[in-house]
Tab-separated table of C-alpha atoms in Angstrom:
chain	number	residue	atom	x	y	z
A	13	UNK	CA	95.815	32.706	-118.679
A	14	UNK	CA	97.676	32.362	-115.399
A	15	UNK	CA	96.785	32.507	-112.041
A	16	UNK	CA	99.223	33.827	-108.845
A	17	UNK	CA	100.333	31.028	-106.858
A	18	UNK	CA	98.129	30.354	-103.475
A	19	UNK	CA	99.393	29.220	-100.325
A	20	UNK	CA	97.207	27.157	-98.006
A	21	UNK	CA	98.816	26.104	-94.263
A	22	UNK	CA	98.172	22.695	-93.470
A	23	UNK	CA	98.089	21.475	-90.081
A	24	UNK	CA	100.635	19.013	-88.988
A	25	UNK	CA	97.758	16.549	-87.277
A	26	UNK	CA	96.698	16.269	-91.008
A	27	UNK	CA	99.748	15.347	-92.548
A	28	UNK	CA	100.131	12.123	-90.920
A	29	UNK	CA	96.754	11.266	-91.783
A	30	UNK	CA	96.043	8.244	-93.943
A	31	UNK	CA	92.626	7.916	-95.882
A	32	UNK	CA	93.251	4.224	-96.820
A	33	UNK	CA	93.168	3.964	-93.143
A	34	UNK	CA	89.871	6.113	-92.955
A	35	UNK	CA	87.401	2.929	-93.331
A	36	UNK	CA	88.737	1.755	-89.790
A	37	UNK	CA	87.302	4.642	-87.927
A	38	UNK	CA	84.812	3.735	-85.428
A	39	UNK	CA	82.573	5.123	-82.738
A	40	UNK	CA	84.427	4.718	-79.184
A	41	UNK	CA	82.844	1.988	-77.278
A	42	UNK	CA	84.282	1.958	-73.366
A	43	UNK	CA	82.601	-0.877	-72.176
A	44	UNK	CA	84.426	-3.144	-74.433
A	45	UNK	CA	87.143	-2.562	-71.318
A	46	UNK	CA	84.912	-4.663	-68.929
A	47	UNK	CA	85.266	-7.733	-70.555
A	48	UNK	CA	87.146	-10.434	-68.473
A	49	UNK	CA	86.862	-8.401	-65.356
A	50	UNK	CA	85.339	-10.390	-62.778
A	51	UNK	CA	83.297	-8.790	-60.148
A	52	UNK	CA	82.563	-10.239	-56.736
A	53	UNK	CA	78.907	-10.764	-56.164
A	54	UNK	CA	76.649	-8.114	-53.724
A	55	UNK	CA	73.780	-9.078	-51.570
A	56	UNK	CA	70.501	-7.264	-53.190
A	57	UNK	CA	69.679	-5.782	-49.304
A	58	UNK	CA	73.296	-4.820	-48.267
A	59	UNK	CA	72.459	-1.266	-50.135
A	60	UNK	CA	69.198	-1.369	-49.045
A	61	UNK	CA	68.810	-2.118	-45.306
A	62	UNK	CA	71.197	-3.770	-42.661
A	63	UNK	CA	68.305	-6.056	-41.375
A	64	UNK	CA	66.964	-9.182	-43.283
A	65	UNK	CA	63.520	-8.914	-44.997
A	66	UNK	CA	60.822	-10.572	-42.794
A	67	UNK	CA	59.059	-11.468	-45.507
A	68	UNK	CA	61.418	-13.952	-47.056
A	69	UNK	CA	60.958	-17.083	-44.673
A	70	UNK	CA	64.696	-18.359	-45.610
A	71	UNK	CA	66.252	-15.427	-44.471
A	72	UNK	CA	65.294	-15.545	-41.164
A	73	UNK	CA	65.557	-19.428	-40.613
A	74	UNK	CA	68.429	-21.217	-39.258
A	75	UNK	CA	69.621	-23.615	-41.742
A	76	UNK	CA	69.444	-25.943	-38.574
A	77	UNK	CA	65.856	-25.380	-38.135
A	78	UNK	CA	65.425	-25.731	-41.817
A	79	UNK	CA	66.363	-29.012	-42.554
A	80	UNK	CA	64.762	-30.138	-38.930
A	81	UNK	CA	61.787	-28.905	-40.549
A	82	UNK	CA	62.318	-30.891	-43.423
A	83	UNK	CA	63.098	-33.864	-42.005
A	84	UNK	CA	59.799	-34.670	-40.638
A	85	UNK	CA	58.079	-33.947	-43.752
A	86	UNK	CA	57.536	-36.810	-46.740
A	87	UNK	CA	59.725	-37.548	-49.343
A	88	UNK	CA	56.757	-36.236	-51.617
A	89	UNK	CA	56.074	-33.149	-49.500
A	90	UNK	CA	59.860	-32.714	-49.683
A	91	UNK	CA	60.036	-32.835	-53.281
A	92	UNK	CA	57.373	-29.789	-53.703
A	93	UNK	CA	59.268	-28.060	-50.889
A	94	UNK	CA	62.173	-27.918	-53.273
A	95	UNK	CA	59.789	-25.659	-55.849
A	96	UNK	CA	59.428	-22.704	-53.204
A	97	UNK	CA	62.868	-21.308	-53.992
A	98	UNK	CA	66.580	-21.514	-54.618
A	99	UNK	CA	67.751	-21.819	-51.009
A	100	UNK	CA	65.156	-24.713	-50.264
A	101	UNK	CA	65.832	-26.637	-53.140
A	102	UNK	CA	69.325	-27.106	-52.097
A	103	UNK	CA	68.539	-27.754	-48.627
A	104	UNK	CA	66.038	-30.557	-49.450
A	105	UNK	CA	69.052	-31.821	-51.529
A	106	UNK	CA	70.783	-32.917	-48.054
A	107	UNK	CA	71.660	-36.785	-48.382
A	108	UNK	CA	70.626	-37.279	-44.655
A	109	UNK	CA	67.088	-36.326	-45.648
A	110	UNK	CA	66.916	-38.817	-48.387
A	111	UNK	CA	69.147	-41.798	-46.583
A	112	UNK	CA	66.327	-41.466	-43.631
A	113	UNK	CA	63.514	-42.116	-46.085
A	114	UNK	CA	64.851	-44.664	-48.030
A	115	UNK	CA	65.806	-46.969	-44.860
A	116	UNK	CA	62.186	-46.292	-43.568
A	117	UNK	CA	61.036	-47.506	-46.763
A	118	UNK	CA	63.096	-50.729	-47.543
A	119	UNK	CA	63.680	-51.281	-43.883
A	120	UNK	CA	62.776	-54.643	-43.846
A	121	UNK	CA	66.396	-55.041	-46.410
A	122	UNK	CA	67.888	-53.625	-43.869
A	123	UNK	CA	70.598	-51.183	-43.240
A	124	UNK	CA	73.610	-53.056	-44.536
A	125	UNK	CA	72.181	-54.042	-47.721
A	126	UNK	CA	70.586	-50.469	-48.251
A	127	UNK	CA	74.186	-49.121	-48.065
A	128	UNK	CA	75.459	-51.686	-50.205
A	129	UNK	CA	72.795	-51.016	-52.354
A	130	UNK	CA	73.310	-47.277	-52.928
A	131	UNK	CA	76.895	-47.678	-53.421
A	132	UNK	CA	76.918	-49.668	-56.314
A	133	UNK	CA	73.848	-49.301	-57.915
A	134	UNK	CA	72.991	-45.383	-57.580
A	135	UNK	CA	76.489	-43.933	-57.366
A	136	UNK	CA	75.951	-43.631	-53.720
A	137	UNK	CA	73.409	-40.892	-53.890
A	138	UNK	CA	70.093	-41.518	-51.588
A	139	UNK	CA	67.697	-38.896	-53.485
A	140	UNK	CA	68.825	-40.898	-56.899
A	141	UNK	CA	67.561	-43.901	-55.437
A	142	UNK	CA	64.682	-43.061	-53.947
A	143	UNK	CA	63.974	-41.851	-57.593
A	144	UNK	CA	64.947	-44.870	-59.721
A	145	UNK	CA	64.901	-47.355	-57.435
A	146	UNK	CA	60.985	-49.554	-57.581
A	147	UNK	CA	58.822	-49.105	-54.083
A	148	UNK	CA	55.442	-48.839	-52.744
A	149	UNK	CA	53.757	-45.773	-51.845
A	150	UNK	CA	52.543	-45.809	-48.044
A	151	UNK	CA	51.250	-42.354	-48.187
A	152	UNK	CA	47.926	-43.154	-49.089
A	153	UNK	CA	45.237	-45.949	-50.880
A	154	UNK	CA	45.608	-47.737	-53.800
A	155	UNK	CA	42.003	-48.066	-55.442
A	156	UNK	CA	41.157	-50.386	-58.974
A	157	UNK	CA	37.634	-49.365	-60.477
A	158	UNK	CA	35.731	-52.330	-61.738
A	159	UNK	CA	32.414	-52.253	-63.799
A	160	UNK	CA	30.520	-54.513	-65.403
A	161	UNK	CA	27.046	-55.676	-66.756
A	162	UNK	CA	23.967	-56.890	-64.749
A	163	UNK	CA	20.754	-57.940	-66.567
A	164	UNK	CA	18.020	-57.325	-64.973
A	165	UNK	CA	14.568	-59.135	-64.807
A	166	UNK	CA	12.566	-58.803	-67.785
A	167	UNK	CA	9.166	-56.431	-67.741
A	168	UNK	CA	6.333	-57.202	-69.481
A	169	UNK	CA	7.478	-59.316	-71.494
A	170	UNK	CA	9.428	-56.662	-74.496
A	171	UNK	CA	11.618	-54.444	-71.475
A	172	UNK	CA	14.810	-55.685	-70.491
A	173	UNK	CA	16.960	-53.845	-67.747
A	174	UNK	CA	20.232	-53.636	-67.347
A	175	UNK	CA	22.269	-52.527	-64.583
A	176	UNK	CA	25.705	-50.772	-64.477
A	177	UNK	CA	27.522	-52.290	-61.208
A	178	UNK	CA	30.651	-50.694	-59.866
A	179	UNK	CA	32.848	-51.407	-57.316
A	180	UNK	CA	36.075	-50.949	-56.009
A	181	UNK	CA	39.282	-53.088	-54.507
A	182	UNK	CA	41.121	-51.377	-52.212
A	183	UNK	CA	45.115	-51.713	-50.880
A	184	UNK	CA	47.239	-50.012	-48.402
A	185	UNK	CA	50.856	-51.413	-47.573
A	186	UNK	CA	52.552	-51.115	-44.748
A	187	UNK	CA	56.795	-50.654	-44.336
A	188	UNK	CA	56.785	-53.751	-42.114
A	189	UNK	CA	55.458	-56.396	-45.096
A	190	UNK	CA	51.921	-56.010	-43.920
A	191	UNK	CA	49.122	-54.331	-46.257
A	192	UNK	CA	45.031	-54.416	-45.973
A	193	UNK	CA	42.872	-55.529	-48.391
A	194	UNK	CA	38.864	-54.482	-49.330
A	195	UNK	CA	36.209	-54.849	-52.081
A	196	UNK	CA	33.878	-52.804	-51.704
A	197	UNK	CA	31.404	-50.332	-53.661
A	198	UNK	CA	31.521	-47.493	-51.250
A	199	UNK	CA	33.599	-44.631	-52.707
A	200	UNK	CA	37.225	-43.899	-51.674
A	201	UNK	CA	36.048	-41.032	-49.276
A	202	UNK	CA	34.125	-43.643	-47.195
A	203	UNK	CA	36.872	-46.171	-47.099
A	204	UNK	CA	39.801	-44.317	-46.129
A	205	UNK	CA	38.393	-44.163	-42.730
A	206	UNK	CA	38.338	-47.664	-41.923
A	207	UNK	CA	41.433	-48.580	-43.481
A	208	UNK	CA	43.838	-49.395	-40.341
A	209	UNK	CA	45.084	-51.820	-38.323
A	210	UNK	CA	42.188	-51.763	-35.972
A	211	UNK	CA	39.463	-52.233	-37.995
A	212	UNK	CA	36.346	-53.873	-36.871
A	213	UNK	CA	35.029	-57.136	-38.382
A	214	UNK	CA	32.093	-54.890	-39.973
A	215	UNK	CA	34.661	-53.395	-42.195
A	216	UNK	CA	35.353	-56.180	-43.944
A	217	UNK	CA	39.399	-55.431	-43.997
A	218	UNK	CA	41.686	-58.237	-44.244
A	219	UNK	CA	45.478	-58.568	-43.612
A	220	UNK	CA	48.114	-60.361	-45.577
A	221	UNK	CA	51.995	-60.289	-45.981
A	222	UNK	CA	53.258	-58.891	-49.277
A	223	UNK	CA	57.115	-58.782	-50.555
A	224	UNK	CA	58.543	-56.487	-52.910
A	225	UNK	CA	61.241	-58.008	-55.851
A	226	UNK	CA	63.782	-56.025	-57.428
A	227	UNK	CA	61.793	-55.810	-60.739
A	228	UNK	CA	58.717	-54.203	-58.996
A	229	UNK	CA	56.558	-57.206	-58.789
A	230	UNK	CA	54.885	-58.043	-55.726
A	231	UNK	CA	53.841	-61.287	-54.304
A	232	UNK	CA	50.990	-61.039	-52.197
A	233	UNK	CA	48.629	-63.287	-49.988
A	234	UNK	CA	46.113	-63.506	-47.560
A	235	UNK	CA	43.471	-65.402	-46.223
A	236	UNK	CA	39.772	-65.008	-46.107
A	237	UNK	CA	38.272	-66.454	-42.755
A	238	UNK	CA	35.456	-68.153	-42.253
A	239	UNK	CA	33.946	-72.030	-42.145
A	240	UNK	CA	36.249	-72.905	-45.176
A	241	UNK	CA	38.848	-70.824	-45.385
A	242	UNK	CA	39.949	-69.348	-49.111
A	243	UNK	CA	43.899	-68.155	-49.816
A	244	UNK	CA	44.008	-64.968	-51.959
A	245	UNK	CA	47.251	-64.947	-53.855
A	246	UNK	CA	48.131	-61.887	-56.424
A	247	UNK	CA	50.497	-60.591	-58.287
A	248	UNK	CA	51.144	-57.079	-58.951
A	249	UNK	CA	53.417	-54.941	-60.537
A	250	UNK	CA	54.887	-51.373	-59.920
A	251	UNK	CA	55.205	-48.497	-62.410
A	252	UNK	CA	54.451	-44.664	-62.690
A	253	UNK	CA	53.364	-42.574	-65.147
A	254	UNK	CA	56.081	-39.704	-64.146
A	255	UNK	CA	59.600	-41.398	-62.595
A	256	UNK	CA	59.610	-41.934	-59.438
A	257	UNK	CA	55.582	-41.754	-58.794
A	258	UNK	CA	55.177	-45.262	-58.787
A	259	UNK	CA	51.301	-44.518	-58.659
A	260	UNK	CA	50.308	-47.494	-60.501
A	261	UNK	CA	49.717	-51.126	-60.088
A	262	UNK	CA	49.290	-53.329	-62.846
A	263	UNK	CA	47.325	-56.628	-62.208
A	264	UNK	CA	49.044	-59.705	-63.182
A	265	UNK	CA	47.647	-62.171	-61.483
A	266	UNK	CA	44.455	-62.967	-59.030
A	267	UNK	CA	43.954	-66.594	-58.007
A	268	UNK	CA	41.778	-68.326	-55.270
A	269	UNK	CA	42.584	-71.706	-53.753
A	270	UNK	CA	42.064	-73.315	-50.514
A	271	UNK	CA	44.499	-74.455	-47.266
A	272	UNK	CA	44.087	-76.621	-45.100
A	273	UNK	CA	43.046	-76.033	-41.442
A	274	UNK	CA	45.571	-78.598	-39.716
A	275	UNK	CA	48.105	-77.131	-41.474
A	276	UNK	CA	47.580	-73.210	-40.854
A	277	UNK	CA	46.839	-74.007	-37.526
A	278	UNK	CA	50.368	-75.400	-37.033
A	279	UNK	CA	52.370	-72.874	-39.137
A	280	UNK	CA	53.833	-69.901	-37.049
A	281	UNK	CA	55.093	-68.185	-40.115
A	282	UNK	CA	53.185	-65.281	-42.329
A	283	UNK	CA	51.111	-66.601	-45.256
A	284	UNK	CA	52.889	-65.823	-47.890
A	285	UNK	CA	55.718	-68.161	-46.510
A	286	UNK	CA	52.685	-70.950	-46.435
A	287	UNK	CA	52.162	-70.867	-50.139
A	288	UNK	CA	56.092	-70.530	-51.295
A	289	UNK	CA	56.542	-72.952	-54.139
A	290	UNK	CA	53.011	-73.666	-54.543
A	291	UNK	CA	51.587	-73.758	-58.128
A	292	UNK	CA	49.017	-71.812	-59.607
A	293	UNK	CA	46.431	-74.502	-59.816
A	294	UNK	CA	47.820	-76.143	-56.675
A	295	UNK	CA	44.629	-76.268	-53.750
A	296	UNK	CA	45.097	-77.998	-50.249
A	297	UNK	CA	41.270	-78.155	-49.320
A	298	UNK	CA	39.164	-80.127	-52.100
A	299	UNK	CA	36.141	-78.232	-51.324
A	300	UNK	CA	37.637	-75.210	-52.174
A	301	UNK	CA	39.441	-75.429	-55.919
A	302	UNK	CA	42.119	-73.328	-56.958
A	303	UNK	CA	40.627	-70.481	-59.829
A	304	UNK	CA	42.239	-67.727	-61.969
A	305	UNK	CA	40.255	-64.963	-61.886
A	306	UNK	CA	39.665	-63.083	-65.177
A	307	UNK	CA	37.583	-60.062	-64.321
A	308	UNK	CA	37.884	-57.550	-61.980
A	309	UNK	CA	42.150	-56.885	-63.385
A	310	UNK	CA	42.223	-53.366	-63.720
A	311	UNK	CA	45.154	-51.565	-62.221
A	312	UNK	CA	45.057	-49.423	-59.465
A	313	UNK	CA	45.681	-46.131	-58.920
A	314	UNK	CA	47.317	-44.470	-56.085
A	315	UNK	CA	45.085	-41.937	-54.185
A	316	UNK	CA	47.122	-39.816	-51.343
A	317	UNK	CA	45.322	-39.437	-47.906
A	318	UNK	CA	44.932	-35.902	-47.880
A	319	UNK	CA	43.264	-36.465	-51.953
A	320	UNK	CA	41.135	-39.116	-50.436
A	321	UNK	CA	37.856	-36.861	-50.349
A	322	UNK	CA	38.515	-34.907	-54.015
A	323	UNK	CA	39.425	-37.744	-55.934
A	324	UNK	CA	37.725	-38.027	-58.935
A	325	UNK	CA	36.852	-41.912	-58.327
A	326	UNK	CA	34.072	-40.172	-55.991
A	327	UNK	CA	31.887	-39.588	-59.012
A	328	UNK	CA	29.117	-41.290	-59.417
A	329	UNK	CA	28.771	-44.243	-62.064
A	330	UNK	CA	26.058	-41.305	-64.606
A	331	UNK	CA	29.027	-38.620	-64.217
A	332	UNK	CA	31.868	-40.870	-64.623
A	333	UNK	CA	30.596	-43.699	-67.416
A	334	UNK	CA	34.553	-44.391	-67.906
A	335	UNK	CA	37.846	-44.555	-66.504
A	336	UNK	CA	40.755	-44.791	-67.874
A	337	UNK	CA	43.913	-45.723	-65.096
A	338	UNK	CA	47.023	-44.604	-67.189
């Protein structure tokens, strides 16, 4: 059987087409054109309003003002400035900010060695000292919680008391090499008020001299007056918990020894230059013999001054039966 011959037309489009080439097809995708086209960034309120927002502080501060602001605040108060937003966290990066604060704080190096200091040792960046670099904290109290065990008198012959006792050693340094010293039980709240230069005698607040090493240790003494008078010397060491909190100060060393009246009434120098290159067990008054203390070693804690009255070394001994410093 045969069948008449059929024409079909075929458009010229198709006869250039390829099906091994038909797997290739794809859907169109036009924003494959904006790669590697860089486009210059817009302010969010250009579109929006000519005017600055008022309710975005930074935009309506001179950077001037700004970092005169942040000059007179603390290093610390700096550092949580720096968490509000983009534009203060690079101000509060200004190296004049940090250079003023570290030469307040190891002024008595003074400003030669400082600069010497940064150079070499912190790739001369003041913030990156300030940081890694061992200090004491002058922003507030150091405090060391003590406890121990009291027996009591016994009752009726079968009852036998005993008597939590708790009490507290206080510290606040000065820039100048001076710090203040109290043991005391009143709670941190209480004390904070008293601890200044001008304390009365009441107080109970003594002076020394203190000097910072390079390690963090800290070589302190002072002197307890009275009919016979009693040297304090400690030893102390800075750390943190976080870097650059140095919050903590680990006991070392406590000892008690006497001096000699003659001889601190003719020295004109601080005390801690009286008992350079004296030994541990090393007393000048034989009424008064040199001890190592044992008890009484744990480290303090740093408590700011505006913390002073929430602290949680406030609580009472039944609500707080244990401490632990960190």
């Amino acid at each position: 059987m045969s069948y008449p011959d059929i024409s079909i037309d075929i458009c010229p489009e198709f006869n250039s087409f390829d099906l091994r080439n038909s797997r290739y097809l794809s859907t169109d995708r036009p924003w494959l054109k904006l790669y590697g086209i860089r486009l210059p960034p817009v302010s969010p309120f250009s579109s929006l309003s000519s005017r600055p927002d008022p309710a975005l502080i930074h935009q309506c501060l001179p950077d001037e003002l700004l970092i005169e602001i942040f000059g007179r605040m603390s290093p610390y108060t700096l550092g949580r400035a720096a968490c509000v937003c983009r534009k203060w966290k690079y101000t509060a990066r200004n190296p004049t900010l940090w250079r003023n604060a570290c030469l307040k704080t190891w002024q008595r190096d003074g400003m030669e060695a400082n600069y010497k200091m940064v150079q070499s040792l912190y790739d001369s960046s003041w913030r990156k000292m300030w940081v890694q670099r061992p200090r004491i904290r002058i922003d507030g109290l150091y405090v060391s919680r003590n406890t121990y065990i009291h027996t009591g008198i016994t009752e009726w012959q079968f009852k036998k008391t005993v008597n939590v006792v708790c009490y507290y050693r206080y510290l606040r340094f000065f820039p100048s090499g001076k710090f203040l010293y109290k043991i005391s039980p009143q709670k941190v709240k209480d004390v904070v008020k008293c601890m200044h230069l001008r304390a009365s005698k009441g107080d109970s607040v003594f002076k020394g001299d203190y000097i910072l090493s390079g390690d963090g240790q800290i070589e302190m003494a002072l002197l307890y007056p009275g009919h016979r008078y009693t040297l304090v010397r400690m030893r102390l060491r800075v750390r943190g918990t976080t870097i650059g909190a140095n919050n903590r100060l680990d006991v070392l060393k406590i000892l008690t020894t006497g001096v000699n009246g003659t001889e601190l009434g003719n020295w004109k120098g601080n005390i801690l230059e009286l008992v350079e290159g004296w030994e541990e067990d090393e007393t000048h008054d034989p009424d008064v013999p040199a001890v190592s203390h044992s008890r009484g070693l744990t480290p303090f804690v740093f408590v700011p001054f505006e913390e002073a009255d929430t602290s949680v070394l406030n609580l009472p001994v039944e609500k707080m039966d244990y401490f632990v410093p960190g």
